[in-house]
Short mmCIF file of C-alpha atoms in Angstrom, two decimals:
data_model
loop_
_atom_site.label_atom_id
_atom_site.label_comp_id
_atom_site.label_asym_id
_atom_site.label_seq_id
_atom_site.Cartn_x
_atom_site.Cartn_y
_atom_site.Cartn_z
CA MET A 184 -32.21 11.30 31.66
CA THR A 185 -35.42 13.11 29.48
CA ALA A 186 -37.63 10.81 28.30
CA ARG A 187 -38.16 10.49 24.69
CA ASP A 188 -41.21 10.49 22.60
CA PRO A 189 -42.24 7.24 22.37
CA ILE A 190 -44.45 7.55 19.43
CA ALA A 191 -42.22 9.56 17.69
CA ASP A 192 -39.90 6.87 17.26
CA LEU A 193 -42.16 3.86 16.79
CA ARG A 194 -43.41 5.83 13.75
CA ARG A 195 -39.72 6.93 12.79
CA ILE A 196 -39.16 2.79 13.21
CA ALA A 197 -41.95 2.35 10.62
CA PHE A 198 -41.17 4.76 8.43
CA LEU A 199 -37.47 3.12 7.79
CA LEU A 200 -38.62 -0.50 7.56
CA GLU A 201 -41.35 1.15 4.97
CA LYS A 202 -37.96 2.45 3.23
CA ALA A 203 -35.54 -0.62 3.65
CA ASN A 204 -38.76 -2.06 1.90
CA GLU A 205 -39.01 -4.44 5.21
CA ALA A 206 -42.37 -6.88 5.47
CA THR A 207 -45.54 -5.14 5.53
CA TYR A 208 -46.71 -6.57 8.60
CA ARG A 209 -43.55 -5.63 10.38
CA VAL A 210 -44.21 -1.65 9.59
CA ARG A 211 -47.88 -2.86 10.54
CA ALA A 212 -47.16 -3.89 14.19
CA PHE A 213 -44.84 -0.74 14.59
CA ARG A 214 -47.44 2.41 12.86
CA SER A 215 -50.72 -0.17 14.78
CA ALA A 216 -48.77 0.52 18.07
CA ALA A 217 -47.71 4.00 17.91
CA ASN A 218 -51.55 5.06 16.73
CA GLY A 219 -52.97 2.82 19.82
CA LEU A 220 -50.74 4.43 22.04
CA ALA A 221 -51.36 8.79 20.48
CA ALA A 222 -55.08 7.99 21.28
CA LEU A 223 -54.87 7.51 24.82
CA PRO A 224 -55.30 9.59 27.34
CA ALA A 225 -51.75 12.06 28.48
CA GLY A 226 -49.35 10.03 31.34
CA GLU A 227 -51.62 6.29 30.43
CA VAL A 228 -48.45 5.17 28.54
CA ALA A 229 -45.77 6.63 31.03
CA GLU A 230 -48.16 4.17 33.94
CA ARG A 231 -48.61 1.40 31.57
CA ALA A 232 -44.72 1.44 31.25
CA ARG A 233 -44.09 1.52 34.90
CA THR A 234 -46.42 -1.35 35.77
CA GLY A 235 -45.73 -3.01 32.70
CA LYS A 236 -49.07 -3.61 31.30
CA LEU A 237 -48.32 -1.62 27.46
CA THR A 238 -49.16 -5.05 25.55
CA GLU A 239 -52.20 -5.45 27.64
CA LEU A 240 -53.37 -3.04 24.94
CA SER A 241 -53.74 -4.39 21.19
CA GLY A 242 -51.54 -4.28 19.03
CA VAL A 243 -49.06 -3.40 20.74
CA GLY A 244 -46.34 -6.68 21.37
CA ASP A 245 -43.34 -7.16 23.38
CA VAL A 246 -41.16 -6.04 20.34
CA THR A 247 -43.12 -2.72 20.46
CA ALA A 248 -43.46 -2.08 23.94
CA ARG A 249 -39.81 -2.53 24.19
CA CYS A 250 -38.84 -0.09 22.62
CA VAL A 251 -41.64 2.28 23.95
CA VAL A 252 -39.77 1.75 27.42
CA GLU A 253 -36.77 2.16 26.13
CA SER A 254 -37.49 5.50 24.83
CA LEU A 255 -39.65 6.73 28.25
CA ALA A 256 -35.95 5.85 29.88
CA GLY A 257 -34.84 8.35 27.66
CA GLU A 258 -32.59 6.06 25.60
CA GLU A 259 -33.07 5.76 21.51
CA PRO A 260 -34.24 1.98 20.90
CA VAL A 261 -32.19 -0.53 19.96
CA TYR A 262 -34.30 -1.19 17.38
CA LEU A 263 -34.29 2.35 15.81
CA ARG A 264 -30.69 2.19 15.91
CA ARG A 265 -29.78 -0.59 14.39
CA LEU A 266 -32.47 0.84 11.23
CA VAL A 267 -30.98 4.45 11.78
CA ALA A 268 -27.15 2.60 11.71
CA THR A 269 -27.64 1.86 8.29
CA GLU A 270 -29.82 4.48 6.81
CA GLY A 271 -28.51 5.34 3.76
CA THR A 272 -25.67 2.89 3.05
CA ASP A 273 -25.46 1.04 -0.17
CA LEU A 274 -26.51 -2.83 1.31
CA ASP A 275 -25.07 -4.34 -1.60
CA ALA A 276 -21.63 -2.89 -1.24
CA ALA A 277 -21.89 -3.78 2.86
CA ALA A 278 -22.98 -6.79 1.82
CA ALA A 279 -20.41 -7.36 -0.65
CA ALA A 280 -17.68 -6.25 1.47
CA LEU A 281 -18.54 -8.70 4.08
CA ARG A 282 -18.83 -11.39 2.12
CA ASP A 283 -14.98 -10.72 1.15
CA ALA A 284 -14.26 -10.76 4.69
CA LEU A 285 -14.68 -14.35 4.85
CA ARG A 286 -12.69 -16.86 4.99
CA GLY A 287 -14.31 -20.04 5.21
CA ASP A 288 -17.62 -21.70 5.97
CA CYS A 289 -18.77 -23.75 9.47
CA HIS A 290 -20.70 -25.54 8.44
CA THR A 291 -21.33 -27.80 5.28
CA HIS A 292 -22.13 -31.67 4.01
CA SER A 293 -21.07 -33.40 1.96
CA ASP A 294 -22.34 -37.16 0.51
CA TRP A 295 -21.15 -39.03 3.71
CA SER A 296 -24.76 -37.66 5.30
CA ASP A 297 -27.91 -35.82 3.55
CA GLY A 298 -25.92 -34.16 1.19
CA GLY A 299 -25.48 -34.35 -2.50
CA SER A 300 -21.54 -34.16 -3.52
CA PRO A 301 -18.35 -36.06 -2.49
CA ILE A 302 -16.13 -34.16 0.76
CA GLU A 303 -13.42 -34.00 -2.34
CA GLU A 304 -15.72 -32.14 -4.64
CA MET A 305 -17.38 -30.11 -2.16
CA ALA A 306 -13.77 -28.63 -0.66
CA LEU A 307 -13.24 -27.68 -4.67
CA ALA A 308 -15.62 -25.81 -4.68
CA ALA A 309 -14.64 -24.09 -1.71
CA VAL A 310 -11.14 -23.33 -3.27
CA GLU A 311 -12.88 -21.51 -6.48
CA LEU A 312 -15.24 -19.31 -4.33
CA GLY A 313 -11.05 -18.25 -2.30
CA HIS A 314 -12.42 -19.98 0.76
CA GLU A 315 -9.07 -20.58 2.83
CA TYR A 316 -10.98 -23.05 5.04
CA LEU A 317 -14.03 -25.76 4.88
CA VAL A 318 -15.54 -26.63 7.91
CA LEU A 319 -17.44 -30.92 6.78
CA THR A 320 -20.27 -30.23 9.50
CA ASP A 321 -22.14 -33.79 8.88
CA HIS A 322 -24.54 -35.11 10.68
CA SER A 323 -24.86 -36.63 14.14
CA PRO A 324 -26.48 -40.64 14.54
CA ARG A 325 -30.05 -39.61 16.11
CA LEU A 326 -30.90 -38.02 12.20
CA LYS A 327 -31.90 -41.06 10.64
CA VAL A 328 -33.25 -39.47 7.85
CA ALA A 329 -30.43 -37.58 7.23
CA ARG A 330 -28.07 -40.80 7.44
CA GLY A 331 -26.65 -38.46 10.49
CA LEU A 332 -22.48 -40.58 11.89
CA THR A 333 -22.30 -42.86 14.05
CA ALA A 334 -19.27 -42.90 16.32
CA GLU A 335 -17.79 -45.36 13.82
CA ARG A 336 -18.53 -43.77 10.84
CA LEU A 337 -17.24 -40.29 12.32
CA ARG A 338 -13.79 -41.77 13.01
CA LYS A 339 -13.81 -43.28 9.86
CA GLN A 340 -14.17 -39.57 7.97
CA LEU A 341 -11.79 -38.06 10.19
CA ASP A 342 -9.36 -40.40 8.16
CA HIS A 343 -10.43 -39.82 4.87
CA VAL A 344 -10.26 -36.20 5.88
CA ALA A 345 -7.04 -35.80 6.97
CA ALA A 346 -6.31 -37.88 3.42
CA VAL A 347 -7.81 -35.49 1.37
CA ASN A 348 -6.04 -32.53 3.48
CA ASP A 349 -3.11 -33.93 2.11
CA ALA A 350 -4.36 -33.62 -1.74
CA LEU A 351 -5.74 -30.06 -1.46
CA PRO A 352 -3.84 -27.25 -3.27
CA LYS A 353 -1.95 -25.45 -0.53
CA GLY A 354 -2.95 -22.88 1.50
CA PHE A 355 -7.03 -24.50 1.95
CA ARG A 356 -7.77 -26.92 4.24
CA ILE A 357 -10.69 -28.63 5.30
CA LEU A 358 -11.31 -28.60 9.57
CA THR A 359 -13.14 -31.37 11.03
CA GLY A 360 -16.71 -31.01 12.49
CA ILE A 361 -20.00 -32.00 13.06
CA GLU A 362 -23.20 -30.68 13.13
CA VAL A 363 -24.32 -32.17 16.14
CA ASP A 364 -28.18 -33.01 17.19
CA ILE A 365 -29.16 -30.82 20.31
CA LEU A 366 -31.03 -34.21 21.57
CA ALA A 367 -34.45 -33.14 24.31
CA ASP A 368 -32.59 -32.70 27.71
CA GLY A 369 -29.82 -30.59 25.90
CA SER A 370 -27.25 -32.93 25.46
CA LEU A 371 -25.49 -33.14 22.02
CA ASP A 372 -25.70 -36.16 20.11
CA GLN A 373 -21.91 -37.77 19.96
CA GLU A 374 -19.38 -39.45 22.09
CA GLU A 375 -17.53 -37.06 23.97
CA GLU A 376 -14.23 -38.15 23.30
CA LEU A 377 -15.53 -37.10 19.80
CA LEU A 378 -16.18 -34.05 19.76
CA ALA A 379 -13.57 -32.84 22.11
CA ARG A 380 -11.90 -34.49 18.84
CA LEU A 381 -13.00 -32.13 16.15
CA ASP A 382 -12.32 -28.60 15.17
CA VAL A 383 -15.36 -27.01 14.69
CA VAL A 384 -19.43 -28.25 16.74
CA VAL A 385 -22.61 -26.74 15.61
CA GLY A 386 -25.19 -27.94 17.08
CA SER A 387 -29.00 -27.45 16.26
CA VAL A 388 -32.19 -28.33 17.29
CA HIS A 389 -33.17 -31.37 14.87
CA SER A 390 -36.54 -32.54 16.42
CA GLY A 391 -39.35 -31.54 18.77
CA LEU A 392 -39.12 -28.21 17.65
CA ASN A 393 -42.67 -27.30 18.39
CA ASP A 394 -41.53 -27.73 22.03
CA ASP A 395 -42.83 -25.73 24.59
CA ARG A 396 -41.01 -22.53 25.23
CA ALA A 397 -39.83 -23.48 28.90
CA LYS A 398 -38.95 -26.16 28.03
CA MET A 399 -36.99 -25.32 24.46
CA THR A 400 -35.11 -22.44 26.48
CA ARG A 401 -33.98 -24.92 28.98
CA ARG A 402 -33.11 -27.39 25.98
CA MET A 403 -31.08 -24.92 24.71
CA LEU A 404 -29.26 -23.14 27.71
CA THR A 405 -28.13 -26.26 28.27
CA ALA A 406 -26.33 -27.13 24.57
CA VAL A 407 -25.37 -23.87 24.80
CA ALA A 408 -23.68 -24.82 28.35
CA ASN A 409 -21.70 -27.64 27.10
CA PRO A 410 -17.92 -26.34 26.56
CA HIS A 411 -17.63 -28.40 23.26
CA LEU A 412 -20.58 -26.71 20.99
CA ASP A 413 -18.69 -23.64 19.38
CA ILE A 414 -22.02 -22.53 17.05
CA LEU A 415 -25.74 -22.47 17.52
CA GLY A 416 -26.81 -23.70 14.54
CA HIS A 417 -30.32 -21.89 12.47
CA CYS A 418 -31.57 -21.36 16.32
CA THR A 419 -35.51 -21.33 15.27
CA GLY A 420 -35.87 -24.03 12.80
CA ARG A 421 -38.30 -21.94 10.72
CA MET A 422 -38.14 -22.52 7.13
CA VAL A 423 -39.59 -19.94 4.96
CA SER A 424 -39.92 -21.76 1.88
CA SER A 425 -40.80 -25.48 0.68
CA ARG A 426 -37.31 -25.17 -1.23
CA PRO A 427 -35.10 -22.70 -2.22
CA ALA A 428 -36.48 -20.92 -5.88
CA GLY A 429 -34.86 -22.39 -9.05
CA VAL A 430 -32.31 -25.26 -6.98
CA THR A 431 -32.96 -28.45 -8.93
CA GLY A 432 -29.34 -29.89 -8.37
CA PRO A 433 -28.01 -32.64 -6.08
CA GLY A 434 -28.07 -32.47 -1.89
CA ASP A 435 -30.91 -31.52 -0.73
CA ARG A 436 -31.58 -34.11 0.61
CA GLY A 437 -32.87 -32.90 4.53
CA HIS A 438 -34.24 -29.59 2.52
CA ARG A 439 -37.39 -30.48 1.43
CA ALA A 440 -39.27 -30.18 4.33
CA ARG A 441 -42.71 -27.63 3.83
CA THR A 442 -42.57 -24.29 5.49
CA ARG A 443 -42.55 -23.96 9.79
CA GLY A 444 -42.92 -21.17 12.11
CA GLU A 445 -40.35 -20.86 14.66
CA SER A 446 -39.73 -22.24 17.17
CA ASP A 447 -40.97 -21.18 20.71
CA PHE A 448 -37.34 -19.41 23.40
CA ASP A 449 -36.57 -16.40 25.84
CA ALA A 450 -34.14 -15.71 22.96
CA ASP A 451 -32.42 -12.96 25.29
CA ALA A 452 -31.80 -16.14 27.53
CA VAL A 453 -30.25 -18.08 25.22
CA PHE A 454 -28.73 -15.03 23.38
CA ALA A 455 -27.26 -14.26 26.78
CA ALA A 456 -25.67 -17.04 27.42
CA CYS A 457 -24.07 -17.70 23.90
CA ALA A 458 -22.69 -13.85 24.93
CA GLU A 459 -21.49 -15.25 28.02
CA ARG A 460 -19.96 -18.77 26.62
CA GLY A 461 -18.42 -17.20 23.28
CA VAL A 462 -20.77 -19.23 21.41
CA ALA A 463 -21.16 -17.52 17.89
CA VAL A 464 -24.71 -18.07 16.28
CA GLU A 465 -25.62 -18.87 13.32
CA ILE A 466 -27.28 -16.61 10.63
CA ASN A 467 -27.90 -19.52 8.08
CA SER A 468 -27.95 -18.44 4.38
CA ARG A 469 -30.21 -20.45 2.89
CA PRO A 470 -32.47 -19.19 1.52
CA GLU A 471 -35.45 -21.47 2.80
CA ARG A 472 -34.55 -21.20 6.01
CA GLN A 473 -33.32 -16.99 6.36
CA ASP A 474 -32.63 -18.66 10.23
CA PRO A 475 -32.55 -16.16 12.85
CA PRO A 476 -35.39 -13.24 11.67
CA LYS A 477 -34.04 -10.10 11.28
CA ARG A 478 -35.34 -8.97 14.37
CA LEU A 479 -33.11 -12.16 15.93
CA ILE A 480 -29.94 -11.04 14.58
CA ARG A 481 -30.27 -7.58 16.21
CA ARG A 482 -30.89 -9.02 19.31
CA ALA A 483 -28.38 -11.03 18.93
CA LEU A 484 -26.30 -8.87 18.49
CA GLU A 485 -27.10 -5.99 20.97
CA ALA A 486 -26.53 -9.21 23.41
CA GLY A 487 -23.31 -9.31 22.45
CA CYS A 488 -22.88 -12.47 20.61
CA ARG A 489 -20.51 -13.47 18.04
CA PHE A 490 -21.86 -15.42 14.58
CA ALA A 491 -20.57 -17.12 11.80
CA ILE A 492 -22.23 -16.53 8.47
CA ASN A 493 -22.73 -19.94 7.42
CA THR A 494 -24.65 -21.63 4.64
CA ASP A 495 -25.33 -25.08 5.48
CA ALA A 496 -24.49 -25.86 1.98
CA HIS A 497 -25.38 -29.83 0.57
CA ALA A 498 -24.04 -29.62 -2.86
CA PRO A 499 -20.90 -27.34 -4.27
CA GLY A 500 -22.92 -24.40 -5.53
CA GLN A 501 -24.86 -24.27 -2.51
CA LEU A 502 -21.15 -23.21 -0.85
CA ASP A 503 -21.96 -19.49 -2.87
CA TRP A 504 -25.18 -18.84 -0.87
CA GLN A 505 -22.85 -17.08 1.78
CA ARG A 506 -23.87 -13.81 -0.09
CA PHE A 507 -27.69 -13.67 1.37
CA GLY A 508 -26.22 -14.30 5.24
CA CYS A 509 -23.92 -12.19 4.29
CA GLN A 510 -27.13 -9.27 2.90
CA ARG A 511 -29.44 -9.79 5.98
CA ALA A 512 -26.07 -9.31 8.29
CA ALA A 513 -25.48 -6.13 6.91
CA LEU A 514 -28.73 -5.42 6.93
CA CYS A 515 -28.18 -5.44 10.92
CA GLY A 516 -25.33 -4.18 11.19
CA VAL A 517 -23.61 -6.12 12.36
CA PRO A 518 -19.71 -5.67 11.89
CA ALA A 519 -16.89 -8.37 9.97
CA ASN A 520 -15.00 -8.42 13.68
CA ARG A 521 -17.81 -10.10 15.05
CA VAL A 522 -18.13 -12.83 12.73
CA VAL A 523 -15.87 -15.98 13.69
CA ASN A 524 -15.39 -17.15 10.06
CA THR A 525 -13.29 -14.09 9.15
CA TRP A 526 -10.66 -15.21 11.24
CA LYS A 527 -7.40 -17.20 9.68
CA ALA A 528 -8.18 -20.60 10.28
CA ASP A 529 -5.68 -20.65 13.17
CA ARG A 530 -7.53 -18.14 15.05
CA LEU A 531 -10.92 -20.08 14.44
CA LEU A 532 -9.07 -23.34 15.55
CA LYS A 533 -8.20 -21.53 19.17
CA TRP A 534 -11.15 -19.67 19.20
CA ALA A 535 -12.63 -23.38 19.42
CA ARG A 536 -9.95 -25.18 21.75
CA THR A 537 -9.95 -22.61 24.61
CA ARG A 538 -14.01 -21.01 24.17
CA GLY A 539 -15.27 -23.71 26.88
#
């Protein structure tokens, strides 16, 4: 294939990022890389791309280098392709359409762990929002700060959910689940027998978030390979703000952390494993998380992953936060048919049972 102009592609990306009102530092990254490469002698860009030495240049990082390599191979860079796909789209309308396609929420908490409201209140709020189901995913035992459920308490919760379901409006149901901690060795923090009984299992890293890249990657790959894991929760663990702006209601006992950077892991390897195993990548809608960042949503999309747009709600009003996740998903061009909670409950349950 005929090579494209990588410098022109980098500048086009910067322009589209500016047009979309993206963060200044992201725009600057692409403009700086384009300017640095433009100053090189003819042929040096291609030679550095061939020998893997692009990132030795000041201002050229892994993402911009990958774009250059794709351009020189005659391919429209993936990053540019995703931006072009959403250029000129009414993102508010696209996000609204995605929100309308959602049938439920696969990551929620009650006062059985660190949520602020009873299961019944969470369920009725979901009914009011037009959901067909709500997956209850209280925390697992090791997360003591969030009153994680022991095996005994989880068994009691399963009985309680069955009783609550009998009293809920016809056409709506609570699905059983857990947000299980991914432990240091990649194992899941709950008994195998219980994990097998649950409808949906979300797995998240809550400890050792500063583990080195290799260790975190092994940890996550081990978890993804576990046949009980259905959804990889807030994969970078980042906190972009200390708590959501304007949130003063009950709940959130587990969400008052200070700002926190992203965990370091091989995203391409983890997303490839998720795609291969059928594990969905969560787009966490909490305003203080915004996890994964949009660049990683695009990489997961390109890897072939499915997604779950979840609120991680700890109070009834937070169940309406799916619109934030939908907005970020729409910006990245995520189609509704790649989002598992656009499915009816029966299809979701079948996927979770057979995914492993």
